[in-house]
Tab-separated table of C-alpha atoms and ligand atoms in Angstrom:
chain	number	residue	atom	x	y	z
X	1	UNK	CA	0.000	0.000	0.000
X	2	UNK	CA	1.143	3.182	-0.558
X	3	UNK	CA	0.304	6.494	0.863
X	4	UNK	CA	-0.238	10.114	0.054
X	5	UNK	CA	-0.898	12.861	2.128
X	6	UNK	CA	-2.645	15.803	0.334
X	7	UNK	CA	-4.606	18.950	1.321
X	8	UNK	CA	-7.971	19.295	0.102
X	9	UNK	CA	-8.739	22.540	1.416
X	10	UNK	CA	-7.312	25.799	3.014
X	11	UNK	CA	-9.052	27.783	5.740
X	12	UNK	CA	-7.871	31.018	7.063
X	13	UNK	CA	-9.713	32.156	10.037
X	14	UNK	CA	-8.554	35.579	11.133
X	15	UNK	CA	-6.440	35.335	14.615
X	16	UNK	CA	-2.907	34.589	13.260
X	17	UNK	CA	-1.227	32.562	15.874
X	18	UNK	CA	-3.916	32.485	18.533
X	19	UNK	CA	-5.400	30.156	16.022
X	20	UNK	CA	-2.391	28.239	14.157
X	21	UNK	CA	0.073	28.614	16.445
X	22	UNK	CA	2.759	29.493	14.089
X	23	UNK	CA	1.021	32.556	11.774
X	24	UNK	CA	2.726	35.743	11.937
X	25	UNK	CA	0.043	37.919	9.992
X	26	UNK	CA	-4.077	38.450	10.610
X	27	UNK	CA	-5.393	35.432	9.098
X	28	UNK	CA	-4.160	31.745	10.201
X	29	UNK	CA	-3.556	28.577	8.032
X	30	UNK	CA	-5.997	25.199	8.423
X	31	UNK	CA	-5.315	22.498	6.194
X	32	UNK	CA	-7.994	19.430	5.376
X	33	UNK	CA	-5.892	16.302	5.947
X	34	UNK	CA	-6.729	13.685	3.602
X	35	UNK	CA	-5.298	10.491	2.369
X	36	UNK	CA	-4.792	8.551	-0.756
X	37	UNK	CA	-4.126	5.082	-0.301
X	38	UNK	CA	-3.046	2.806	-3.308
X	39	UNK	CA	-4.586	-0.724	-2.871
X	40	UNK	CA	-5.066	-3.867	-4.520
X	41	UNK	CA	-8.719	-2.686	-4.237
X	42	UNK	CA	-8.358	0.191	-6.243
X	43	UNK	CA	-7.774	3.502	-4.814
X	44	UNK	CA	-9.061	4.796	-1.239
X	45	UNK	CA	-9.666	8.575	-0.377
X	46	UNK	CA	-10.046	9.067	3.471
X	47	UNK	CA	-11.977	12.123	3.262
X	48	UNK	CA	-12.571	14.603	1.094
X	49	UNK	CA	-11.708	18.011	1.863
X	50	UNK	CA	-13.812	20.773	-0.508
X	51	UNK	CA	-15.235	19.326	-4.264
X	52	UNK	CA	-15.561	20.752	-7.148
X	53	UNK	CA	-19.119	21.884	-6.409
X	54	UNK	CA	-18.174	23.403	-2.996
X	55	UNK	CA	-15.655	25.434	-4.926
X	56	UNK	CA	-17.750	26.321	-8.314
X	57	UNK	CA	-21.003	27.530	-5.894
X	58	UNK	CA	-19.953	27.701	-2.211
X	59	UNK	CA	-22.824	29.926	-1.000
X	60	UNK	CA	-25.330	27.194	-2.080
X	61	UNK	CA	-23.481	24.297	-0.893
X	62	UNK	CA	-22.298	25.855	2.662
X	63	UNK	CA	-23.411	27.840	5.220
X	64	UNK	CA	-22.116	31.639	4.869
X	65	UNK	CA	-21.498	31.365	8.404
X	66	UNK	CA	-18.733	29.171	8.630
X	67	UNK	CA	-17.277	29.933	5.003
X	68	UNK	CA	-17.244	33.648	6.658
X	69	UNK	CA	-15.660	32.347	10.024
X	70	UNK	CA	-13.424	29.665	8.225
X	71	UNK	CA	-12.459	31.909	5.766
X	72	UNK	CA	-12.340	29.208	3.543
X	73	UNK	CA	-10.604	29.470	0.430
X	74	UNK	CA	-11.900	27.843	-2.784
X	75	UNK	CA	-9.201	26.772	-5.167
X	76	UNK	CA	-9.527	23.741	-7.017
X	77	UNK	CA	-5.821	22.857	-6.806
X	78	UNK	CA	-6.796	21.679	-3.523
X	79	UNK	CA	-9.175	19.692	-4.591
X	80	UNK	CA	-8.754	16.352	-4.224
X	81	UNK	CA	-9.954	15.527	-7.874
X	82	UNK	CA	-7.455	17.826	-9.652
X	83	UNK	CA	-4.668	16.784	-7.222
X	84	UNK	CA	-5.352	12.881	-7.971
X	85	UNK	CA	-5.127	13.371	-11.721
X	86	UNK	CA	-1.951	15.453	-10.774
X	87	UNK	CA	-0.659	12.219	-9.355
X	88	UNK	CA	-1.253	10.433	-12.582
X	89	UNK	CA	-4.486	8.410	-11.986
X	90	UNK	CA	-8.100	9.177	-13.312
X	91	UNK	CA	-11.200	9.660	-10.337
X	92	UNK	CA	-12.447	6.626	-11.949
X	93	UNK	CA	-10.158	4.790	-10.110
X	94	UNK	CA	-11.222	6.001	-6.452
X	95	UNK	CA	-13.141	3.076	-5.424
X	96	UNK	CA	-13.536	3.784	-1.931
X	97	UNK	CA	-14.132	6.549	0.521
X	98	UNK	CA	-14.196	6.467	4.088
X	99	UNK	CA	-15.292	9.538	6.223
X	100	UNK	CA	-13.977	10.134	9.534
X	101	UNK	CA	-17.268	12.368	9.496
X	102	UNK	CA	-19.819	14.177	7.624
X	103	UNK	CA	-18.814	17.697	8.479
X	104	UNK	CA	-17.936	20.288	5.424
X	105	UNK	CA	-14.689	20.256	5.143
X	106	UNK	CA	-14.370	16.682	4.820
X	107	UNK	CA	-17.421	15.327	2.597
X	108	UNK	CA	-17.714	18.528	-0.009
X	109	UNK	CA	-15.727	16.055	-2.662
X	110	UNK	CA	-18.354	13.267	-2.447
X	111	UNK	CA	-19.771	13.928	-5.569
X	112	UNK	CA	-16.255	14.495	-7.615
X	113	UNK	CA	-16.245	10.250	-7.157
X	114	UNK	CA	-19.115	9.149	-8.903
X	115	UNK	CA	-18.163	5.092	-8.609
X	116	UNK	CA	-16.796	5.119	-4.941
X	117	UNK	CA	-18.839	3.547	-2.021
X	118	UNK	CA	-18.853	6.081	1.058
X	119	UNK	CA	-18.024	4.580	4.146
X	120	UNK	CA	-19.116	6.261	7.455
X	121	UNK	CA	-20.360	5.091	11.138
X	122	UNK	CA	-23.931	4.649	11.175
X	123	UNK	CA	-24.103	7.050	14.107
X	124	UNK	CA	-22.847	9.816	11.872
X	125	UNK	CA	-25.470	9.671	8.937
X	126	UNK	CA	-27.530	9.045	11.645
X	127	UNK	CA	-26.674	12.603	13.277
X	128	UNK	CA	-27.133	14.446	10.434
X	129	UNK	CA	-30.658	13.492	9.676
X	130	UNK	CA	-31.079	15.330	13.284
X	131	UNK	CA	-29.811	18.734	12.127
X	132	UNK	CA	-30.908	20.765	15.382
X	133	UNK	CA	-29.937	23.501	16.618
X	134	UNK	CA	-27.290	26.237	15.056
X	135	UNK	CA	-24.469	24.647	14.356
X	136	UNK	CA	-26.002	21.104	13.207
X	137	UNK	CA	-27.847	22.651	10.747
X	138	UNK	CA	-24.966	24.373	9.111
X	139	UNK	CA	-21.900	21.819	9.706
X	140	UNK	CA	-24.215	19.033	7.957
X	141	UNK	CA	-24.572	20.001	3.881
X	142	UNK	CA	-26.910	17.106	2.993
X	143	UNK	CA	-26.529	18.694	-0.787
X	144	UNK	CA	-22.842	17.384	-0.335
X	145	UNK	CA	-23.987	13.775	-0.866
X	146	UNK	CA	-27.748	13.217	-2.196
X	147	UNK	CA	-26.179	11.611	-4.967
X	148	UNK	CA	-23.788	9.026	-3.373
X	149	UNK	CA	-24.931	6.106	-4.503
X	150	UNK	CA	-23.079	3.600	-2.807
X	151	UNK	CA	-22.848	3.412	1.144
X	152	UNK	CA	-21.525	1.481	3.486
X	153	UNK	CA	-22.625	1.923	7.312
X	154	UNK	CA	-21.122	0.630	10.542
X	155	UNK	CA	-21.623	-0.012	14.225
X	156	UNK	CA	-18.977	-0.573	17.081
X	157	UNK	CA	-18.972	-4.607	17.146
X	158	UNK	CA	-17.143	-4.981	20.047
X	159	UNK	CA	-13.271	-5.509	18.055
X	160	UNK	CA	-10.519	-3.819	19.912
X	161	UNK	CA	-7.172	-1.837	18.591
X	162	UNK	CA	-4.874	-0.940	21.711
X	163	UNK	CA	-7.613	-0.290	23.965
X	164	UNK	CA	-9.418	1.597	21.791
X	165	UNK	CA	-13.121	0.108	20.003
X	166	UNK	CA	-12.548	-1.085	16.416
X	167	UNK	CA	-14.465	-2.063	13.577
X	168	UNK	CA	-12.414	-4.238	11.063
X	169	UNK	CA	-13.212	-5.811	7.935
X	170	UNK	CA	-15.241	-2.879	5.876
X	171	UNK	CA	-16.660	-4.189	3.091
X	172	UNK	CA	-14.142	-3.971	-0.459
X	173	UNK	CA	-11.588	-2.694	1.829
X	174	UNK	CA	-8.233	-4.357	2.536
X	175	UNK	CA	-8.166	-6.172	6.416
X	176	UNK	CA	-5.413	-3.257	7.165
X	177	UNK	CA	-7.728	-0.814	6.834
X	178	UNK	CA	-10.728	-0.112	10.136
X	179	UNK	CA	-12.731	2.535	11.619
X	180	UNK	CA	-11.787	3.782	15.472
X	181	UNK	CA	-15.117	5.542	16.560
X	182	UNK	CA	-13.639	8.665	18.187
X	183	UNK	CA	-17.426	10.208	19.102
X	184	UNK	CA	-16.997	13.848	20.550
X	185	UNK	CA	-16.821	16.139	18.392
X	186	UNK	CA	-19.713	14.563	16.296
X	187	UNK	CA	-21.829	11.577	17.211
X	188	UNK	CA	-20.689	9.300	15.085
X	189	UNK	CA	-17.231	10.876	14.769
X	190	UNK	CA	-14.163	8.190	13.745
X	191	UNK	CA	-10.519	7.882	13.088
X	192	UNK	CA	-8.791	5.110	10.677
X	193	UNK	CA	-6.484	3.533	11.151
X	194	UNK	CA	-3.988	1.940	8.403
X	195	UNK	CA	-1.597	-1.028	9.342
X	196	UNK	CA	1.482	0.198	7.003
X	197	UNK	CA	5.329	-1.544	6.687
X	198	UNK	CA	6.466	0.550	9.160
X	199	UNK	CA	3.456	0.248	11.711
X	200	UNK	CA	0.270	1.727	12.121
X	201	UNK	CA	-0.689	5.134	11.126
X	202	UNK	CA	-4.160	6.788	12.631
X	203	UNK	CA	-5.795	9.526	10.299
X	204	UNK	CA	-7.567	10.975	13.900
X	205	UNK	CA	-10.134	13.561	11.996
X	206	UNK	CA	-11.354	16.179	14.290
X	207	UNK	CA	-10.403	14.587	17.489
X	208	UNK	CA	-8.071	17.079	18.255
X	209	UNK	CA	-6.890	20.118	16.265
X	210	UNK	CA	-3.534	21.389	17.330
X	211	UNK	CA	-0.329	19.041	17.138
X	212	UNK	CA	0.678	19.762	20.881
X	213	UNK	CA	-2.538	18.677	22.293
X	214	UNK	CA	-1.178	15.388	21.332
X	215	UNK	CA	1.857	16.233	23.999
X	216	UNK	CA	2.633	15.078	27.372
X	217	UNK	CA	2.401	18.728	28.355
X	218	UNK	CA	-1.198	19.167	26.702
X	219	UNK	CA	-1.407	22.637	25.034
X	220	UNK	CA	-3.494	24.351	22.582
X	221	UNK	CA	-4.137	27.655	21.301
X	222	UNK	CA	-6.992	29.612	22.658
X	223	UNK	CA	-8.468	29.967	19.145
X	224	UNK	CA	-8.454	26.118	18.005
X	225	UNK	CA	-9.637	25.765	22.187
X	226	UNK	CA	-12.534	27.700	21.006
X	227	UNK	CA	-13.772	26.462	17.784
X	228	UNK	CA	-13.541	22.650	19.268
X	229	UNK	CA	-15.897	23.833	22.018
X	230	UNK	CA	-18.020	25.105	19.658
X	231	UNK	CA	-18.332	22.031	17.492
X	232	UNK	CA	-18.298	19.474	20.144
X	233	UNK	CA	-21.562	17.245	20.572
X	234	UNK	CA	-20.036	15.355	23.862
X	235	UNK	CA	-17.357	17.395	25.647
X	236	UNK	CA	-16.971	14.393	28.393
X	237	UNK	CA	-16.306	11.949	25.419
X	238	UNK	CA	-14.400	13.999	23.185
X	239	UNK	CA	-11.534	15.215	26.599
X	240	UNK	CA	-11.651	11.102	27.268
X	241	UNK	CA	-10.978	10.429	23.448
X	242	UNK	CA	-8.140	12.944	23.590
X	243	UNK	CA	-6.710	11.214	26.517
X	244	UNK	CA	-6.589	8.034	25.078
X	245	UNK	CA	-5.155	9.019	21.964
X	246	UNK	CA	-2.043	10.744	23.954
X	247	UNK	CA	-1.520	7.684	25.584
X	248	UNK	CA	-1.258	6.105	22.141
X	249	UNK	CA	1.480	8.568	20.863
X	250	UNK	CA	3.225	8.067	24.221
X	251	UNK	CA	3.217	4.338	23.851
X	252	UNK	CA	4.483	4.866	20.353
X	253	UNK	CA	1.732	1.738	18.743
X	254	UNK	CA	0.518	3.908	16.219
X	255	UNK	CA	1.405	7.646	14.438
X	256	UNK	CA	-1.318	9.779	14.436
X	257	UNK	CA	-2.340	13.278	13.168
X	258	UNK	CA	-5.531	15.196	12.680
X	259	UNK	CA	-6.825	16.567	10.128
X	260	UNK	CA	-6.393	20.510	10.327
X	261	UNK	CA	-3.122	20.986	11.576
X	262	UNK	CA	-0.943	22.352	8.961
X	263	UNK	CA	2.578	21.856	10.453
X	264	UNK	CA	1.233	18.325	11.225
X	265	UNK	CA	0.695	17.880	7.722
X	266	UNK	CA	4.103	19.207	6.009
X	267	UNK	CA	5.934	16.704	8.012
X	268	UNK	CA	3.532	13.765	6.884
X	269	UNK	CA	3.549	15.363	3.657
X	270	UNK	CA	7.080	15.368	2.865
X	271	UNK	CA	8.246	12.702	4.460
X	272	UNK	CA	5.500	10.808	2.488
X	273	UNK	CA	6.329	12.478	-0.645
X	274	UNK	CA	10.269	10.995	-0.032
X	275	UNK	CA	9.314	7.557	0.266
X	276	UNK	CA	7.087	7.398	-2.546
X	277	UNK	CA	9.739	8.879	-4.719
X	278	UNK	CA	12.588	6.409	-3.431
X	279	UNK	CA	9.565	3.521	-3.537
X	280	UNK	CA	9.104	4.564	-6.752
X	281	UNK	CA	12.977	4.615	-8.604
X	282	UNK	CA	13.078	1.107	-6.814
X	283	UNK	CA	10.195	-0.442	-8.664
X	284	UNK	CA	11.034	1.708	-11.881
X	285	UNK	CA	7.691	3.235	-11.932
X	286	UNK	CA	7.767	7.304	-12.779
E	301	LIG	ZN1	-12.951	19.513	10.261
């Protein structure tokens, strides 16, 4: 299996540092962590950043709310269509998404993969037919997948992965591939987790937002502190999650990151990038 790391979308909430920890201007720097995954199975997308039709008509696709307090930025070289065909393959080959959640900024490129099943915890799709209250109705974009045709839902089954609840064995999916529900910040909120050559590798979504959470000495900047509290569904759950996945970097069983950290991402980025290329002149292929 091989991996890529790309960005599927840029967000640029005004706050600088307080938000990014690193910005030296007005406006901070999100990324949307996603993942390409080369498999005997065809290719995998774990999530999908902003489409095509996010970027071509945001206002009717999103809430002006958050595109306003995002400050999202809609440029379809982040899209993870364009940047797949960069890589040499055609969409037609994505075969499989999985979701760590339904929120914006990771389903808006549903629809860019006509043939792919979408696979998501059960509690999720479940959550967003519940679209209560102010920010519900605005972080779910049910126009962002009416036309997925091909779903796959799951429930906890009782598996484990280093403590943690797993569900293994999603359907078309290699066995190295499973969902960790990580519920918190949505319902039916989950990381995945990938069982590479060099160990395993947990894409943790939304669980946390700022690389140093993930820390022995737990910090976070007050803006990221503050959108997180804002989005959470189950603070209790989501402080407990964030716990447990510490522990896991500490134990050093798996390598995690999240999925709108952009520092977080460089380093998976290049080092990704690196391998690929050496993988790449060893096997001959360009
Ligand atoms: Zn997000």
């Amino acid at each position: 299996m091989r991996i890529h790391h790309l960005n599927c979308g840029c967000m640029c909430p005004i706050g600088g540092a307080l938000f990014d920890g690193f910005s030296r201007g007005l406006t901070s720097h999100l990324v949307c962590h996603c993942l390409l995954i080369e498999t005997n199975q065809g290719l995998v997308l774990v999530d999908t950043g902003f489409g095509l039709r996010d970027i071509q008509a945001p206002r009717s696709r999103l809430s002006p709310f958050f595109i306003a307090f995002n400050n999202i930025q809609f440029d379809r070289q982040y899209s993870a269509i364009d940047q797949i065909e960069r890589l040499g393959f055609s969409p037609e080959e994505v075969r499989h998404i999985i979701l760590t959640h339904l929120d914006f900024d990771h389903a808006g490129g549903l629809e860019d993969f006509p043939n792919a099943t979408v696979h998501v915890m059960q509690t999720e799709i479940e959550a967003t037919r519940d679209r209560q209250g102010f920010i519900a109705h605005r972080r779910y974009r049910p126009g962002q997948w009416d036309e997925v045709k091909s779903w796959k839902f799951y429930a906890a089954n009782g598996e484990s992965w280093f403590g943690f609840e797993a569900v293994r064995d999603l359907e078309g999916l290699p066995p190295e591939i499973l969902f960790i529900p990580l519920t918190g910040h949505t319902r039916g909120h989950a990381g995945v987790a990938i069982e590479t050559s060099e160990g395993w590798l947990l894409h943790a979504g939304d669980a946390y937002f700022y690389r140093d959470e993930m820390k022995p000495e737990y910090h976070c900047t007050p803006g990221l502190k503050a959108y997180q509290w804002m989005m959470e569904v189950d603070r209790k759950a989501r402080l407990l999650n964030q716990d447990r996945l510490r522990q896991l970097t500490l134990s050093n069983d798996a390598k995690l990151f999240c999925s709108h950290d952009a520092i977080e991402f460089k380093a998976y980025a290049e080092q990704s990038a690196n391998e690929n290329r050496s993988s790449s002149s060893v096997s001959g292929r360009s």
